[in-house]
Structure formats: structure tokens, C-alpha cells
């Protein structure tokens, strides 16, 4: 492609300002270039929590947003992932101590399906039964948080550290802990997607019942 063609192609494109959801005060996340508005939908953008909040202590937390709608010159997003950086997670691990992890899938009160991955770091090496008990606390606390929170409120509980503190408070009674973190949260399905999956499951069950009746 000639330089003139490249220049003309760029002139036909326009920049869209990517904005965070209202939950994050519609802050500007960056810009993206496209010829047509619909080309922007579905793109993702990742930033750090300190860039949104100005808190320098939050530079180890990455947030990912997905563009779902486009206005005249703005692109609007939804939150889809919270994740701690690998370097930060590695810095938490100590030799001779235990690292207890869990991966838990839950539904929030407004029917968002999310996968939550907490991690607990002990001061010394815990035995297998203690690790199992700590993991049980994680699972129970995550389920309890989802049962009483919307998706937005659940995300807030993780970003603010409230869920980690709740896990820490109970799990430290099992074995001394140095730290508890939620290392990742991922949006797996929105309410409409969850409802569609449930409809399919009901149809499959109905078909199986009909087959059984025919037999």
C-alpha cells in the first residue's frame, strides 16, 4: 500500500474516547481508532487501578474493560476482569510457608456468573487439613458475598479489599496468615446469557423426560 493510500485510510478513521463504566465514574481509559463505530464494539482495554483512583499502592492491580456501546465520539465499556500482576503475586510467596488457592464460580443477586480466585499465604507451613479448612473458608465467604451482592457491589468488595479481609478474619483462626488476596475475578456470563443457558437446560431435561416416557 502506498503512503498516500495509508494516509487516506487514516483520514477516514476516527478516534473514540474509551470510558469506564459509571461504577468507575466514567473515567477515561484511553482512545481507540476505527473507520466505523461498530468496529469498536468488543474491543478490550486494560488499565491499572492506580490509574483510575490515583492510589499509587494500587499499581499491582489490573482491570480489564470491554467496549459494549459507541456514541458519537465515545466508547462505553463494561468491567470484565480484575487481576493482580504476576510480579506482585510472586513477591507474596515465602519459602517454608503455604499458598492456599481456590477457584469458585458463583452467581450474584442480579444473575451475573463470575469466577473468583482467592489466595491465602500462611506465615509457616500448614498441614493438609489446615489448608483444606482455609480453602473451605474461602469458598464459604465467596458464596456468602455473592448471595447478598449485585455484580457491581461484589466487584467493589474486591477492589476495596473487604472480601479479602472477611476471609482473613475467619481463616486466621485456623492457622496464622500473612496475607489474603483475591488474585483474579472474571466475568463468565451476563444475566441474559445465564438465562439462555437455563432455557437450553430446561429444554434438554424436557426432551429426556419425553424419551423416557416413550420408552
Backbone as a chain_set.jsonl record, in Angstrom:
{"seq": "XXXXXXXXXXXXXXXXXXXXXXXXXXXXXXXXXXXXXXXXXXXXXXXXXXXXXXXXXXXXXXXXXXXXXXXXXXXXXXXXXXXXXXXXXXXXXXXXXXXXXXXXXXXXXXXXXXXXXXXXXXXXXXXXXXXXXXXXXXXXXXXXXXXXXXXXXXXXXXXXXXXXXXXXXXXXXXXXXXXXXXXXXXXXXXXXXXXXXXXXXXXXXXXXXXXXXXX", "coords": {"N": [[0.85, -1.192, 0.0], [0.576, 2.185, -0.845], [2.121, 5.217, 0.492], [0.36, 7.331, 0.264], [-2.114, 6.016, 0.125], [-2.195, 4.826, 2.661], [-2.245, 7.129, 4.223], [-4.688, 8.258, 3.405], [-6.414, 6.259, 4.291], [-6.107, 6.483, 7.055], [-7.162, 9.004, 7.431], [-9.816, 8.529, 7.019], [-10.556, 7.198, 9.245], [-11.538, 7.484, 12.729], [-10.976, 8.745, 16.037], [-12.001, 7.307, 19.091], [-12.978, 8.02, 22.337], [-12.394, 6.033, 25.073], [-14.391, 5.038, 27.72], [-14.704, 4.323, 31.216], [-17.078, 2.243, 33.071], [-20.01, 3.558, 34.832], [-19.675, 2.83, 37.462], [-16.997, 3.226, 37.875], [-16.852, 5.913, 37.656], [-17.002, 6.878, 35.033], [-14.479, 7.373, 34.013], [-11.766, 8.293, 31.816], [-10.302, 5.848, 29.815], [-8.624, 5.57, 27.705], [-7.902, 5.767, 24.156], [-9.288, 4.682, 21.009], [-8.978, 3.65, 17.593], [-10.949, 3.686, 14.652], [-12.744, 2.89, 11.594], [-15.496, 2.603, 11.427], [-18.158, 2.93, 13.815], [-19.175, 0.476, 14.894], [-17.035, -1.214, 14.655], [-15.571, -0.849, 16.867], [-16.895, -1.966, 19.011], [-16.648, -4.632, 21.279], [-13.931, -4.618, 21.545], [-11.199, -4.708, 23.888], [-9.766, -3.135, 26.785], [-7.09, -2.631, 28.987], [-6.192, -1.477, 32.182], [-4.513, -0.066, 35.071], [-5.411, -0.152, 38.549], [-4.469, 2.011, 40.026], [-4.248, 4.007, 38.112], [-6.843, 4.695, 37.724], [-7.741, 5.482, 40.228], [-5.772, 6.99, 41.387], [-4.316, 6.091, 43.47], [-1.259, 5.171, 44.441], [-0.511, 2.821, 45.606], [-1.983, 0.908, 44.428], [-0.984, -0.08, 42.092], [-0.46, -2.671, 41.424], [-2.676, -3.939, 40.595], [-4.673, -5.006, 37.967], [-7.219, -3.991, 35.726], [-9.682, -4.975, 33.457], [-11.608, -3.908, 30.719], [-14.462, -4.093, 28.541], [-15.587, -2.939, 25.432], [-18.887, -2.025, 24.853], [-20.748, -0.356, 23.713], [-21.182, 2.477, 21.528], [-20.929, 5.973, 21.187], [-21.192, 9.215, 19.634], [-18.521, 10.118, 19.687], [-17.463, 8.665, 21.691], [-16.656, 5.662, 23.477], [-18.255, 3.154, 25.276], [-17.937, 1.085, 28.137], [-17.922, -2.204, 29.777], [-17.108, -3.764, 32.878], [-14.897, -6.536, 33.001], [-12.796, -8.052, 34.066], [-10.696, -8.538, 36.906], [-7.439, -8.485, 38.139], [-4.467, -9.466, 39.771], [-1.044, -8.517, 39.358], [1.519, -10.678, 38.045], [4.114, -10.389, 39.039], [3.646, -9.176, 41.508], [2.186, -11.178, 42.836], [4.113, -13.198, 42.942], [5.887, -11.992, 44.67], [4.666, -12.277, 47.092], [4.936, -14.859, 47.932], [6.551, -17.022, 50.204], [9.375, -18.949, 51.159], [8.984, -22.082, 52.767], [6.462, -21.613, 53.665], [2.845, -21.836, 53.311], [0.803, -21.757, 50.388], [-2.396, -21.204, 49.704], [-4.951, -21.853, 47.5], [-8.006, -21.17, 45.657], [-10.68, -21.773, 43.345], [-13.622, -20.428, 42.443], [-16.913, -20.524, 41.306], [-19.679, -18.429, 41.046], [-23.048, -17.058, 41.326], [-24.23, -13.763, 41.221], [-26.591, -11.591, 42.941], [-27.958, -10.316, 40.914], [-27.756, -12.069, 38.85], [-25.293, -12.38, 37.453], [-22.714, -14.411, 36.332], [-19.732, -15.28, 37.812], [-16.22, -15.945, 38.14], [-14.146, -16.498, 40.818], [-10.973, -16.165, 42.294], [-9.418, -16.592, 45.048], [-6.511, -16.257, 47.223], [-4.529, -17.446, 49.897], [-1.868, -16.73, 52.066], [0.232, -18.283, 54.274], [2.005, -17.907, 57.447], [3.848, -19.85, 58.146], [4.558, -23.291, 57.253], [1.594, -24.931, 56.652], [-0.406, -27.815, 57.576], [-2.007, -30.442, 55.625], [-4.75, -30.718, 56.349], [-5.268, -28.288, 57.567], [-4.86, -26.536, 55.436], [-6.959, -27.373, 53.82], [-9.126, -26.62, 55.419], [-8.824, -23.837, 55.433], [-9.245, -23.304, 52.732], [-11.913, -24.043, 52.591], [-13.098, -22.004, 54.071], [-12.609, -19.86, 52.346], [-14.221, -20.591, 50.127], [-16.793, -20.614, 51.312], [-17.037, -17.926, 52.151], [-16.89, -16.497, 49.736], [-19.156, -17.466, 48.409], [-21.127, -16.555, 50.2], [-20.796, -13.788, 49.961], [-21.569, -13.38, 47.305], [-24.231, -14.123, 47.397], [-25.495, -12.029, 48.603], [-24.961, -9.732, 47.21], [-25.004, -7.496, 44.368], [-23.557, -7.696, 41.068], [-21.962, -5.406, 40.614], [-21.615, -4.478, 43.26], [-20.265, -6.642, 44.301], [-17.851, -6.571, 42.896], [-16.917, -4.147, 43.9], [-16.476, -4.921, 46.545], [-14.27, -6.508, 46.276], [-12.347, -4.824, 45.069], [-12.127, -2.885, 47.068], [-11.068, -4.41, 49.063], [-12.593, -5.654, 50.97], [-13.673, -8.279, 50.83], [-11.385, -9.879, 50.917], [-10.507, -9.222, 53.474], [-12.585, -10.278, 55.008], [-12.311, -13.027, 54.548], [-9.75, -13.387, 55.608], [-10.185, -12.777, 58.316], [-11.656, -14.973, 59.324], [-10.158, -17.213, 58.486], [-7.678, -16.956, 59.701], [-8.014, -17.946, 62.208], [-7.725, -20.594, 61.92], [-5.124, -21.087, 61.055], [-2.107, -19.206, 61.419], [-1.984, -16.39, 59.321], [-0.34, -14.573, 56.72], [-1.182, -13.006, 54.64], [-4.134, -12.345, 52.674], [-5.514, -12.426, 49.482], [-7.55, -11.543, 46.64], [-6.821, -12.966, 43.778], [-7.753, -13.044, 41.196], [-10.674, -12.078, 39.356], [-13.207, -12.976, 37.192], [-15.567, -12.155, 34.728], [-17.932, -14.364, 33.672], [-20.447, -14.864, 32.539], [-23.235, -12.945, 31.486], [-26.46, -11.749, 32.755], [-28.442, -12.235, 30.712], [-27.197, -14.199, 29.207], [-26.9, -16.231, 31.075], [-29.601, -16.794, 31.54], [-30.339, -17.763, 29.027], [-28.813, -20.09, 28.896], [-30.019, -21.533, 30.929], [-32.559, -21.936, 29.855], [-31.993, -23.613, 27.712], [-31.06, -25.815, 29.142], [-33.4, -26.575, 30.465], [-34.983, -27.287, 28.27], [-33.535, -29.49, 27.316], [-33.805, -31.238, 29.491], [-36.565, -31.61, 29.379], [-36.822, -32.927, 26.946], [-35.487, -35.289, 27.52], [-37.154, -36.376, 29.446], [-39.395, -36.816, 27.867], [-38.427, -38.753, 26.098], [-37.946, -40.845, 27.872], [-40.55, -41.35, 28.665], [-41.667, -42.291, 26.317], [-40.325, -44.666, 26.044]], "CA": [[0.0, 0.0, 0.0], [1.375, 3.397, -0.943], [2.0, 6.146, 1.627], [-0.859, 8.125, 0.059], [-3.258, 5.17, 0.486], [-2.19, 4.712, 4.118], [-2.662, 8.429, 4.761], [-6.12, 8.41, 3.144], [-7.114, 5.323, 5.169], [-6.108, 7.046, 8.403], [-8.057, 10.153, 7.445], [-11.192, 8.033, 7.064], [-10.805, 6.691, 10.588], [-11.688, 8.495, 13.773], [-10.629, 8.327, 17.381], [-13.078, 7.231, 20.069], [-12.511, 8.035, 23.724], [-12.927, 4.869, 25.791], [-14.773, 5.443, 29.069], [-15.024, 3.284, 32.195], [-18.493, 2.25, 33.481], [-20.381, 4.522, 35.884], [-19.094, 2.334, 38.711], [-15.669, 3.823, 37.961], [-17.023, 7.35, 37.411], [-16.839, 7.198, 33.61], [-13.145, 7.918, 33.764], [-11.206, 7.984, 30.511], [-9.383, 4.716, 29.836], [-7.717, 5.683, 26.568], [-8.559, 6.032, 22.877], [-9.177, 3.617, 20.018], [-9.167, 4.163, 16.24], [-11.751, 2.804, 13.806], [-13.453, 3.529, 10.491], [-16.924, 2.568, 11.737], [-18.408, 2.773, 15.261], [-19.376, -0.905, 15.302], [-15.745, -1.9, 14.704], [-15.028, -0.619, 18.207], [-17.598, -2.837, 19.953], [-15.981, -5.906, 21.502], [-12.524, -4.416, 21.888], [-10.935, -4.617, 25.327], [-8.693, -2.246, 27.207], [-6.655, -2.944, 30.346], [-5.508, -0.404, 32.893], [-4.24, -0.418, 36.468], [-6.323, 0.506, 39.479], [-3.921, 3.307, 40.451], [-4.521, 4.985, 37.068], [-8.238, 5.127, 37.883], [-8.001, 6.05, 41.55], [-4.682, 7.853, 41.839], [-3.678, 5.457, 44.615], [-0.024, 4.548, 43.96], [-0.405, 1.474, 46.179], [-2.853, 0.008, 43.665], [-0.411, -0.311, 40.763], [-0.335, -4.109, 41.208], [-3.998, -4.449, 40.237], [-5.08, -4.715, 36.594], [-8.646, -4.054, 35.444], [-9.947, -5.059, 32.021], [-12.948, -3.466, 30.333], [-14.852, -4.444, 27.178], [-16.465, -1.934, 24.828], [-20.2, -2.586, 24.554], [-21.596, 0.621, 23.027], [-20.419, 3.6, 20.993], [-21.658, 7.195, 20.898], [-20.63, 9.985, 18.523], [-17.055, 10.076, 19.764], [-17.112, 7.967, 22.927], [-16.918, 4.222, 23.539], [-18.643, 2.829, 26.635], [-17.438, -0.244, 28.468], [-18.327, -2.943, 30.959], [-15.989, -4.395, 33.57], [-14.915, -7.985, 32.781], [-11.756, -8.809, 34.775], [-9.813, -7.964, 37.933], [-6.326, -9.427, 38.229], [-3.221, -8.993, 40.358], [0.09, -8.778, 38.48], [2.303, -11.867, 38.388], [5.251, -9.976, 39.872], [3.165, -8.949, 42.862], [1.847, -12.474, 43.418], [5.365, -13.886, 43.255], [6.519, -11.339, 45.82], [3.967, -12.668, 48.313], [5.284, -16.235, 48.288], [7.734, -17.185, 51.052], [9.83, -20.325, 51.315], [8.621, -22.669, 54.043], [5.088, -21.244, 54.013], [1.846, -22.436, 52.429], [-0.007, -20.923, 49.498], [-3.671, -21.904, 49.565], [-5.726, -21.224, 46.426], [-9.319, -21.732, 45.339], [-11.352, -21.215, 42.173], [-15.032, -20.561, 42.831], [-17.871, -19.906, 40.386], [-20.898, -18.057, 41.772], [-23.999, -16.125, 40.722], [-24.576, -12.623, 42.073], [-28.043, -11.452, 43.098], [-28.544, -9.891, 39.639], [-27.542, -13.152, 37.894], [-24.023, -12.398, 36.733], [-21.884, -15.531, 36.756], [-18.344, -14.849, 37.904], [-15.261, -16.883, 38.721], [-13.331, -15.78, 41.793], [-9.818, -16.963, 42.674], [-8.677, -16.044, 46.196], [-5.294, -16.953, 47.644], [-4.112, -17.146, 51.267], [-0.46, -17.025, 52.337], [0.431, -18.514, 55.699], [3.309, -17.471, 57.966], [4.707, -21.033, 58.092], [3.946, -24.385, 56.506], [0.406, -25.535, 57.254], [-0.593, -29.191, 57.125], [-3.045, -30.592, 54.605], [-6.081, -30.478, 56.914], [-5.39, -26.843, 57.776], [-5.029, -25.928, 54.118], [-8.314, -27.701, 53.386], [-10.054, -25.803, 56.201], [-8.692, -22.46, 54.935], [-9.922, -23.268, 51.425], [-13.347, -24.099, 52.869], [-13.476, -20.647, 54.469], [-12.639, -19.072, 51.108], [-15.404, -20.962, 49.35], [-17.997, -20.156, 52.023], [-17.088, -16.458, 52.159], [-17.189, -16.031, 48.383], [-20.579, -17.763, 48.166], [-21.932, -15.651, 51.028], [-20.703, -12.446, 49.382], [-22.353, -13.354, 46.071], [-25.649, -14.285, 47.718], [-26.066, -10.78, 49.125], [-24.459, -8.581, 46.461], [-25.067, -7.417, 42.917], [-22.239, -7.807, 40.424], [-21.209, -4.176, 40.878], [-21.254, -4.451, 44.679], [-19.266, -7.691, 44.515], [-16.589, -6.021, 42.394], [-16.497, -3.141, 44.881], [-15.981, -5.622, 47.734], [-12.928, -6.997, 45.963], [-11.477, -3.667, 44.858], [-11.922, -2.233, 48.372], [-10.393, -5.329, 49.968], [-13.498, -6.143, 52.02], [-13.804, -9.736, 50.766], [-10.119, -10.436, 51.412], [-10.489, -9.036, 54.938], [-13.546, -11.223, 55.595], [-11.676, -14.345, 54.513], [-8.624, -13.352, 56.545], [-10.687, -12.773, 59.676], [-12.051, -16.324, 59.728], [-9.126, -18.214, 58.206], [-6.536, -16.814, 60.617], [-8.306, -18.75, 63.388], [-7.318, -21.965, 61.6], [-3.653, -21.087, 61.036], [-1.652, -17.82, 61.236], [-1.86, -15.959, 57.93], [0.383, -13.343, 56.451], [-1.971, -12.165, 53.733], [-5.165, -12.933, 51.816], [-5.82, -11.583, 48.328], [-8.286, -12.117, 45.514], [-5.854, -12.793, 42.697], [-8.44, -12.81, 39.917], [-12.124, -12.187, 39.204], [-13.531, -12.957, 35.77], [-16.971, -12.229, 34.355], [-18.105, -15.509, 32.776], [-21.71, -14.779, 31.798], [-24.162, -11.886, 31.887], [-27.788, -12.305, 33.07], [-29.129, -12.758, 29.526], [-26.516, -15.435, 28.817], [-27.257, -17.226, 32.087], [-30.994, -17.167, 31.296], [-30.375, -18.573, 27.805], [-28.268, -21.407, 29.25], [-31.025, -22.219, 31.737], [-33.635, -22.343, 28.95], [-31.491, -24.78, 26.982], [-31.023, -26.928, 30.095], [-34.792, -26.997, 30.682], [-35.418, -27.975, 27.05], [-32.868, -30.787, 27.284], [-34.452, -32.066, 30.502], [-37.901, -31.952, 28.896], [-36.651, -33.923, 25.899], [-35.109, -36.551, 28.163], [-38.364, -36.899, 30.069], [-40.262, -37.301, 26.792], [-37.844, -40.001, 25.613], [-38.205, -41.851, 28.917], [-41.985, -41.685, 28.64], [-41.921, -43.112, 25.108], [-39.773, -45.996, 26.249]], "C": [[0.889, 1.247, 0.0], [1.173, 4.276, 0.272], [0.735, 6.968, 1.513], [-2.099, 7.334, 0.478], [-3.369, 5.023, 1.997], [-2.691, 5.994, 4.752], [-4.158, 8.631, 4.586], [-6.936, 7.506, 4.056], [-7.206, 5.87, 6.581], [-7.068, 8.224, 8.502], [-9.514, 9.714, 7.555], [-11.562, 7.481, 8.439], [-10.985, 7.827, 11.582], [-11.358, 7.884, 15.125], [-11.868, 8.34, 18.272], [-12.462, 7.194, 21.466], [-13.188, 6.906, 24.487], [-13.156, 5.246, 27.248], [-15.082, 4.228, 29.951], [-16.518, 3.318, 32.511], [-18.744, 3.301, 34.581], [-19.791, 4.132, 37.231], [-17.706, 2.928, 38.955], [-15.686, 5.269, 37.465], [-16.763, 7.772, 35.97], [-15.471, 7.795, 33.291], [-12.611, 7.464, 32.414], [-10.155, 6.893, 30.631], [-8.338, 4.796, 28.725], [-8.501, 6.009, 25.314], [-8.37, 4.838, 21.953], [-9.599, 4.168, 18.671], [-9.963, 3.169, 15.409], [-12.418, 3.599, 12.692], [-14.947, 3.649, 10.79], [-17.12, 2.346, 13.229], [-18.506, 1.324, 15.699], [-18.083, -1.723, 15.323], [-15.123, -1.805, 16.096], [-15.633, -1.586, 19.223], [-16.889, -4.188, 20.044], [-14.505, -5.768, 21.822], [-12.366, -4.304, 23.403], [-9.774, -3.667, 25.588], [-8.372, -2.542, 28.669], [-5.9, -1.765, 30.938], [-5.198, -0.883, 34.302], [-5.146, 0.394, 37.382], [-5.789, 1.873, 39.906], [-4.153, 4.383, 39.401], [-5.949, 5.511, 37.158], [-8.465, 5.891, 39.184], [-6.937, 7.042, 42.011], [-3.949, 7.307, 43.047], [-2.448, 4.689, 44.135], [0.166, 3.136, 44.512], [-1.209, 0.441, 45.399], [-2.285, -0.302, 42.285], [-0.184, -1.791, 40.458], [-1.645, -4.76, 40.768], [-4.37, -4.019, 38.826], [-6.59, -4.905, 36.445], [-8.836, -4.073, 33.93], [-11.407, -4.724, 31.741], [-13.196, -3.824, 28.867], [-15.839, -3.413, 26.647], [-17.772, -2.598, 24.395], [-21.092, -1.646, 23.753], [-20.738, 1.799, 22.587], [-21.353, 4.77, 20.741], [-20.993, 7.925, 19.746], [-19.107, 9.948, 18.516], [-16.563, 9.382, 21.029], [-17.473, 6.49, 22.833], [-17.146, 3.846, 24.995], [-18.341, 1.356, 26.931], [-18.184, -0.896, 29.629], [-17.072, -3.567, 31.572], [-16.048, -5.899, 33.357], [-13.836, -8.743, 33.56], [-10.983, -7.929, 35.756], [-8.686, -8.969, 38.113], [-5.107, -8.762, 38.862], [-2.069, -9.354, 39.42], [0.882, -9.984, 38.972], [3.466, -11.514, 39.307], [4.824, -9.784, 41.317], [2.843, -10.27, 43.553], [3.1, -13.259, 43.795], [6.026, -13.302, 44.493], [5.888, -11.747, 47.138], [4.401, -14.04, 48.827], [6.58, -16.268, 49.098], [8.091, -18.661, 51.161], [9.452, -20.844, 52.707], [7.241, -22.286, 54.533], [4.132, -21.894, 53.016], [1.14, -21.372, 51.596], [-1.279, -21.699, 49.197], [-4.539, -21.157, 48.555], [-7.084, -21.904, 46.262], [-9.838, -21.054, 44.077], [-12.839, -21.497, 42.326], [-15.921, -19.832, 41.825], [-19.184, -19.673, 41.119], [-21.785, -17.168, 40.909], [-24.267, -14.994, 41.705], [-26.099, -12.492, 42.124], [-28.719, -10.985, 41.812], [-28.138, -10.824, 38.491], [-26.348, -12.967, 36.954], [-23.232, -13.601, 37.247], [-20.412, -15.108, 36.695], [-17.485, -15.96, 38.495], [-14.283, -16.081, 39.57], [-12.205, -16.699, 42.256], [-9.043, -16.281, 43.811], [-7.428, -16.859, 46.496], [-4.941, -16.496, 49.048], [-2.663, -17.577, 51.451], [-0.275, -17.147, 53.841], [1.814, -18.027, 56.135], [4.332, -18.6, 57.933], [3.96, -22.13, 57.351], [2.775, -24.986, 57.267], [0.288, -26.985, 56.791], [-1.803, -29.268, 56.192], [-4.445, -30.285, 55.142], [-6.314, -28.986, 57.152], [-5.583, -26.107, 56.45], [-6.448, -26.158, 53.596], [-9.34, -26.835, 54.117], [-10.012, -24.336, 55.75], [-9.412, -22.311, 53.596], [-11.437, -23.298, 51.603], [-13.883, -22.724, 53.28], [-13.587, -19.748, 53.231], [-13.92, -19.324, 50.322], [-16.675, -20.423, 50.0], [-18.141, -18.643, 51.97], [-17.426, -15.893, 50.783], [-18.661, -16.285, 48.05], [-21.479, -16.806, 48.954], [-21.939, -14.243, 50.455], [-21.562, -12.334, 48.131], [-23.853, -13.402, 46.356], [-26.303, -12.997, 48.214], [-25.626, -9.539, 48.355], [-24.792, -8.667, 44.974], [-23.656, -7.561, 42.363], [-21.381, -6.579, 40.74], [-20.743, -4.12, 42.33], [-20.196, -5.512, 44.99], [-17.889, -7.207, 44.056], [-16.04, -4.989, 43.374], [-15.879, -3.806, 46.117], [-14.578, -6.169, 47.515], [-11.955, -5.834, 45.818], [-11.147, -2.977, 46.182], [-11.201, -3.126, 49.382], [-11.286, -5.925, 51.037], [-13.64, -7.665, 52.016], [-12.537, -10.409, 51.286], [-10.052, -10.349, 52.931], [-11.418, -10.021, 55.631], [-12.966, -12.628, 55.631], [-10.564, -14.421, 55.554], [-9.106, -13.488, 57.99], [-11.055, -14.148, 60.187], [-10.915, -17.329, 59.58], [-7.937, -18.118, 59.161], [-6.752, -17.596, 61.913], [-7.886, -20.205, 63.18], [-5.799, -22.09, 61.646], [-3.203, -19.648, 60.79], [-1.405, -17.484, 59.764], [-1.037, -14.675, 57.83], [-0.431, -12.411, 55.567], [-3.027, -13.0, 53.01], [-5.463, -11.934, 50.698], [-6.809, -12.311, 47.426], [-7.401, -11.879, 44.301], [-6.511, -12.586, 41.336], [-9.958, -12.925, 40.081], [-12.416, -12.059, 37.717], [-15.033, -13.035, 35.575], [-17.127, -13.345, 33.335], [-19.385, -15.42, 31.958], [-22.58, -13.663, 32.375], [-25.537, -12.495, 32.138], [-28.512, -12.91, 31.865], [-28.522, -14.074, 29.078], [-26.835, -16.56, 29.795], [-28.682, -17.727, 31.851], [-31.108, -18.069, 30.071], [-29.86, -19.982, 28.076], [-29.295, -22.213, 30.041], [-32.184, -22.721, 30.865], [-33.23, -23.592, 28.17], [-31.498, -26.003, 27.885], [-32.43, -27.474, 30.344], [-35.297, -27.767, 29.477], [-34.812, -29.371, 26.966], [-33.516, -31.739, 28.283], [-35.825, -32.528, 30.033], [-37.825, -33.027, 27.817], [-36.317, -35.279, 26.489], [-36.307, -37.202, 28.824], [-39.287, -37.506, 29.012], [-39.744, -38.631, 26.251], [-38.118, -41.136, 26.593], [-39.653, -42.311, 28.887], [-42.318, -42.573, 27.458], [-41.427, -44.534, 25.299], [-40.684, -46.8, 27.19]], "O": [[1.846, 1.334, 0.77], [0.195, 4.124, 1.003], [0.097, 7.278, 2.519], [-3.016, 7.876, 1.096], [-4.462, 5.082, 2.56], [-3.471, 5.959, 5.705], [-4.832, 9.114, 5.495], [-7.999, 7.894, 4.542], [-8.24, 5.747, 7.237], [-7.712, 8.422, 9.532], [-10.346, 10.43, 8.112], [-12.741, 7.317, 8.754], [-10.633, 8.975, 11.312], [-11.45, 6.673, 15.323], [-12.679, 9.265, 18.215], [-11.537, 6.426, 21.73], [-14.416, 6.834, 24.539], [-12.244, 5.712, 27.931], [-15.648, 3.238, 29.489], [-17.17, 4.327, 32.244], [-17.81, 3.848, 35.168], [-19.449, 4.993, 38.042], [-17.293, 3.109, 40.1], [-14.699, 5.781, 36.937], [-16.349, 8.904, 35.719], [-15.343, 8.63, 32.395], [-12.956, 6.387, 31.927], [-9.232, 6.991, 31.44], [-7.288, 4.158, 28.806], [-9.638, 6.476, 25.393], [-7.413, 4.077, 22.094], [-10.464, 5.041, 18.593], [-9.702, 1.967, 15.445], [-12.633, 4.805, 12.811], [-15.582, 4.649, 10.458], [-16.326, 1.641, 13.852], [-17.987, 0.961, 16.755], [-18.031, -2.793, 15.93], [-14.249, -2.598, 16.449], [-14.968, -1.982, 20.181], [-16.571, -4.808, 19.029], [-13.89, -6.712, 22.32], [-13.276, -3.866, 24.107], [-8.924, -3.434, 24.728], [-9.277, -2.687, 29.491], [-5.076, -1.138, 30.273], [-5.581, -1.99, 34.682], [-5.588, 1.488, 37.029], [-6.571, 2.797, 40.126], [-4.249, 5.56, 39.747], [-6.237, 6.627, 36.726], [-9.269, 6.822, 39.241], [-7.174, 7.839, 42.919], [-3.064, 7.967, 43.593], [-2.588, 3.653, 43.485], [0.92, 2.345, 43.946], [-1.127, -0.756, 45.674], [-3.019, -0.74, 41.399], [0.238, -2.134, 39.354], [-1.716, -5.976, 40.59], [-4.384, -2.829, 38.513], [-7.161, -5.859, 36.972], [-8.226, -3.282, 33.21], [-12.315, -5.19, 32.429], [-12.269, -3.854, 28.058], [-16.805, -3.056, 27.322], [-17.769, -3.595, 23.672], [-22.086, -2.083, 23.173], [-19.703, 2.088, 23.187], [-22.428, 4.607, 20.164], [-20.291, 7.3, 18.951], [-18.484, 9.77, 17.47], [-15.393, 9.496, 21.394], [-18.458, 6.114, 22.197], [-16.331, 4.175, 25.856], [-18.48, 0.497, 26.06], [-18.953, -0.259, 30.35], [-16.103, -3.857, 30.871], [-17.113, -6.499, 33.507], [-13.941, -9.961, 33.708], [-10.667, -6.77, 35.487], [-8.936, -10.169, 38.228], [-4.762, -7.63, 38.524], [-2.116, -10.391, 38.757], [0.911, -10.274, 40.168], [3.769, -12.252, 40.244], [5.538, -10.172, 42.242], [3.187, -10.463, 44.72], [3.143, -13.906, 44.841], [6.649, -14.023, 45.273], [6.5, -11.584, 48.194], [4.252, -14.344, 50.011], [7.571, -15.634, 48.736], [7.21, -19.517, 51.246], [9.585, -20.129, 53.701], [6.873, -22.586, 55.669], [4.562, -22.436, 51.998], [0.915, -20.248, 52.044], [-1.245, -22.725, 48.518], [-4.829, -19.974, 48.731], [-7.281, -23.049, 46.669], [-9.484, -19.913, 43.777], [-13.267, -22.651, 42.338], [-15.701, -18.657, 41.532], [-19.736, -20.585, 41.734], [-21.346, -16.604, 39.906], [-24.504, -15.239, 42.888], [-26.809, -13.21, 41.42], [-29.913, -11.219, 41.622], [-28.167, -10.439, 37.323], [-26.404, -13.361, 35.789], [-23.095, -13.788, 38.456], [-19.922, -14.644, 35.666], [-17.967, -16.803, 39.252], [-13.676, -15.116, 39.105], [-12.439, -17.865, 42.572], [-8.129, -15.495, 43.564], [-7.306, -18.008, 46.073], [-5.038, -15.31, 49.365], [-2.28, -18.671, 51.035], [-0.589, -16.222, 54.591], [2.683, -17.769, 55.302], [5.523, -18.366, 57.725], [2.847, -21.913, 56.873], [2.934, -25.487, 58.38], [0.816, -27.348, 55.739], [-2.521, -28.287, 55.998], [-5.242, -29.652, 54.45], [-7.422, -28.484, 56.96], [-6.377, -25.17, 56.361], [-7.059, -25.266, 53.01], [-10.307, -26.371, 53.513], [-11.048, -23.673, 55.693], [-10.102, -21.32, 53.357], [-12.164, -22.651, 50.849], [-14.981, -22.333, 52.885], [-14.536, -18.977, 53.092], [-14.608, -18.39, 49.908], [-17.529, -19.846, 49.327], [-19.242, -18.131, 51.768], [-18.168, -14.916, 50.679], [-19.331, -15.425, 47.479], [-22.474, -16.308, 48.428], [-22.973, -13.575, 50.462], [-22.212, -11.311, 47.913], [-24.648, -12.794, 45.639], [-27.529, -12.891, 48.239], [-25.885, -8.417, 48.79], [-24.856, -9.752, 44.396], [-22.681, -7.547, 43.114], [-20.209, -6.71, 41.092], [-19.599, -3.754, 42.6], [-19.333, -5.303, 45.842], [-16.889, -7.41, 44.745], [-14.84, -4.961, 43.647], [-14.889, -3.321, 46.664], [-13.793, -6.281, 48.457], [-10.862, -5.86, 46.383], [-10.016, -2.537, 46.391], [-10.773, -2.655, 50.436], [-10.801, -6.63, 51.923], [-13.718, -8.28, 53.08], [-12.612, -11.399, 52.013], [-9.599, -11.281, 53.596], [-11.098, -10.54, 56.7], [-13.111, -13.34, 56.625], [-10.455, -15.403, 56.29], [-8.516, -14.218, 58.785], [-10.803, -14.468, 61.349], [-10.726, -18.192, 60.437], [-7.26, -19.118, 59.399], [-5.796, -17.881, 62.635], [-7.712, -20.954, 64.142], [-5.253, -23.049, 62.192], [-3.85, -18.931, 60.026], [-0.704, -18.209, 59.059], [-1.043, -13.827, 58.723], [-0.382, -11.19, 55.717], [-2.842, -14.193, 52.767], [-5.641, -10.742, 50.948], [-6.896, -13.539, 47.445], [-7.242, -10.746, 43.847], [-5.902, -12.02, 40.428], [-10.455, -13.756, 40.841], [-11.929, -11.139, 37.059], [-15.701, -13.876, 36.177], [-16.532, -13.293, 32.259], [-19.412, -15.853, 30.805], [-22.647, -13.468, 33.589], [-25.766, -13.648, 31.772], [-29.125, -13.972, 31.977], [-29.235, -14.967, 28.62], [-27.019, -17.708, 29.39], [-28.95, -18.925, 31.946], [-31.881, -19.028, 30.072], [-30.401, -20.956, 27.553], [-29.429, -23.421, 29.85], [-32.725, -23.8, 31.107], [-34.029, -24.512, 27.994], [-31.888, -27.093, 27.466], [-32.626, -28.687, 30.424], [-35.965, -28.789, 29.632], [-35.492, -30.325, 26.589], [-33.752, -32.907, 27.972], [-36.214, -33.676, 30.25], [-38.661, -33.93, 27.774], [-36.807, -36.304, 26.015], [-36.468, -38.421, 28.778], [-39.882, -38.562, 29.222], [-40.531, -39.537, 25.975], [-38.476, -42.245, 26.195], [-39.952, -43.493, 29.058], [-43.136, -43.488, 27.561], [-42.019, -45.486, 24.791], [-40.392, -47.957, 27.492]]}, "num_chains": 1, "name": "protein.A"}
